[in-house]
Amino acid sequence: MDSLDSFQFHYFGCIENASIIYVIGEWNSLASHHDFLKSSQMQELGDLLKGVMSMDFMFHLPLSQSDLMLSAPAISLGRYFIKSGEYQRDSFVQSIFYRSMIPQARLQAGGGLIGM
């Protein structure tokens, strides 16, 4: 997997379920990841892992790993769906509710790090 040497990957085990792992990987672009998924390297990796594990879901975020705060002993990953037509990025980020939950938060929203 020589072509992946320049990319950073983080692997996390799930505290609640030891059979779940999370992989956070960095790619130059969505297209470069899709190209890798079709590559012989991915086929080789898939052959090694066949019968050992399967992927449940994957999604892509427009951020750099340098934006992530990964130094804590535990990390939570939440996936939320905003109702269509009701989402306003600025009002969400600036909401009193969110500020009261995380007063010194740095939020990643839509590809730009937002300080609070």
CSV table of C-alpha atoms in Angstrom, one decimal:
chain,number,residue,atom,x,y,z
A,1,MET,CA,0.0,0.0,0.0
A,2,ASP,CA,2.9,2.3,-0.9
A,3,SER,CA,0.6,5.0,-2.5
A,4,LEU,CA,-1.1,5.5,0.9
A,5,ASP,CA,2.1,6.4,2.8
A,6,SER,CA,1.5,10.1,2.4
A,7,PHE,CA,-2.0,9.9,3.9
A,8,GLN,CA,-2.9,9.9,7.6
A,9,PHE,CA,-5.2,7.4,9.0
A,10,HIS,CA,-6.5,7.0,12.6
A,11,TYR,CA,-8.1,3.8,13.9
A,12,PHE,CA,-10.4,3.8,16.9
A,13,GLY,CA,-12.1,1.0,18.8
A,14,CYS,CA,-15.6,1.5,20.1
A,15,ILE,CA,-15.9,1.6,23.9
A,16,GLU,CA,-19.4,0.2,23.9
A,17,ASN,CA,-18.8,-2.6,21.4
A,18,ALA,CA,-15.3,-4.0,20.9
A,19,SER,CA,-16.3,-5.5,17.5
A,20,ILE,CA,-16.7,-2.1,16.0
A,21,ILE,CA,-13.7,0.0,14.7
A,22,TYR,CA,-13.7,3.5,13.1
A,23,VAL,CA,-11.2,4.5,10.5
A,24,ILE,CA,-10.7,8.2,9.8
A,25,GLY,CA,-8.6,8.6,6.6
A,26,GLU,CA,-7.3,11.6,4.7
A,27,TRP,CA,-7.6,11.9,0.9
A,28,ASN,CA,-6.6,14.6,-1.6
A,29,SER,CA,-10.2,14.6,-2.9
A,30,LEU,CA,-13.4,12.5,-3.0
A,31,ALA,CA,-12.3,11.4,-6.5
A,32,SER,CA,-8.9,10.1,-5.2
A,33,HIS,CA,-10.7,8.0,-2.6
A,34,HIS,CA,-13.1,6.6,-5.2
A,35,ASP,CA,-10.1,5.8,-7.4
A,36,PHE,CA,-8.5,3.9,-4.6
A,37,LEU,CA,-11.7,2.0,-3.9
A,38,LYS,CA,-11.5,0.7,-7.5
A,39,SER,CA,-7.7,0.0,-7.3
A,40,SER,CA,-5.8,-3.3,-7.1
A,41,GLN,CA,-4.5,-2.2,-3.7
A,42,MET,CA,-8.1,-2.0,-2.4
A,43,GLN,CA,-8.9,-5.4,-4.0
A,44,GLU,CA,-5.8,-6.9,-2.2
A,45,LEU,CA,-6.9,-5.3,1.1
A,46,GLY,CA,-10.5,-6.5,0.6
A,47,ASP,CA,-9.2,-10.0,0.0
A,48,LEU,CA,-7.2,-9.9,3.2
A,49,LEU,CA,-10.2,-8.7,5.3
A,50,LYS,CA,-12.9,-10.8,3.6
A,51,GLY,CA,-14.6,-12.8,6.3
A,52,VAL,CA,-12.9,-10.8,9.1
A,53,MET,CA,-14.9,-7.6,8.8
A,54,SER,CA,-17.4,-5.7,6.8
A,55,MET,CA,-18.1,-2.0,6.4
A,56,ASP,CA,-21.4,-0.7,7.8
A,57,PHE,CA,-21.3,2.9,6.4
A,58,MET,CA,-19.0,5.6,5.1
A,59,PHE,CA,-19.3,9.3,4.5
A,60,HIS,CA,-17.0,12.1,3.5
A,61,LEU,CA,-16.4,15.4,5.3
A,62,PRO,CA,-14.7,18.5,3.8
A,63,LEU,CA,-12.0,18.9,6.5
A,64,SER,CA,-8.4,18.2,7.2
A,65,GLN,CA,-7.3,16.0,10.1
A,66,SER,CA,-5.4,18.9,11.4
A,67,ASP,CA,-8.8,20.4,12.2
A,68,LEU,CA,-9.8,17.5,14.3
A,69,MET,CA,-9.2,17.5,18.0
A,70,LEU,CA,-8.1,13.9,18.6
A,71,SER,CA,-6.0,14.1,21.7
A,72,ALA,CA,-8.8,13.2,24.2
A,73,PRO,CA,-8.9,9.7,25.7
A,74,ALA,CA,-12.4,9.2,24.3
A,75,ILE,CA,-14.0,10.7,21.2
A,76,SER,CA,-17.7,10.8,20.4
A,77,LEU,CA,-19.0,10.6,16.9
A,78,GLY,CA,-22.6,11.7,16.3
A,79,ARG,CA,-24.5,11.6,13.1
A,80,TYR,CA,-27.5,14.0,13.0
A,81,PHE,CA,-29.9,14.7,10.2
A,82,ILE,CA,-31.2,18.3,9.9
A,83,LYS,CA,-34.8,18.6,8.6
A,84,SER,CA,-35.0,19.8,5.1
A,85,GLY,CA,-35.7,23.5,4.8
A,86,GLU,CA,-35.0,24.2,8.4
A,87,TYR,CA,-31.3,24.3,8.4
A,88,GLN,CA,-29.5,27.6,8.5
A,89,ARG,CA,-25.7,27.1,9.1
A,90,ASP,CA,-25.0,30.4,10.8
A,91,SER,CA,-28.0,30.2,13.1
A,92,PHE,CA,-27.1,26.6,14.0
A,93,VAL,CA,-23.5,27.5,14.8
A,94,GLN,CA,-24.5,30.6,16.8
A,95,SER,CA,-27.4,29.0,18.6
A,96,ILE,CA,-27.6,29.6,22.3
A,97,PHE,CA,-28.4,25.9,22.8
A,98,TYR,CA,-25.2,24.8,21.2
A,99,ARG,CA,-23.1,27.4,22.9
A,100,SER,CA,-24.4,26.4,26.3
A,101,MET,CA,-23.5,22.8,25.6
A,102,ILE,CA,-20.0,23.5,24.4
A,103,PRO,CA,-19.0,27.0,25.4
A,104,GLN,CA,-15.4,26.9,24.0
A,105,ALA,CA,-16.2,24.7,21.0
A,106,ARG,CA,-14.6,24.8,17.6
A,107,LEU,CA,-17.1,23.6,15.1
A,108,GLN,CA,-16.5,22.1,11.7
A,109,ALA,CA,-19.4,23.1,9.5
A,110,GLY,CA,-19.4,22.9,5.8
A,111,GLY,CA,-15.7,22.8,5.3
A,112,GLY,CA,-14.6,25.8,7.4
A,113,LEU,CA,-13.5,25.7,11.0
A,114,ILE,CA,-15.7,28.0,13.0
A,115,GLY,CA,-14.5,29.3,16.4
A,116,MET,CA,-17.0,30.1,19.1
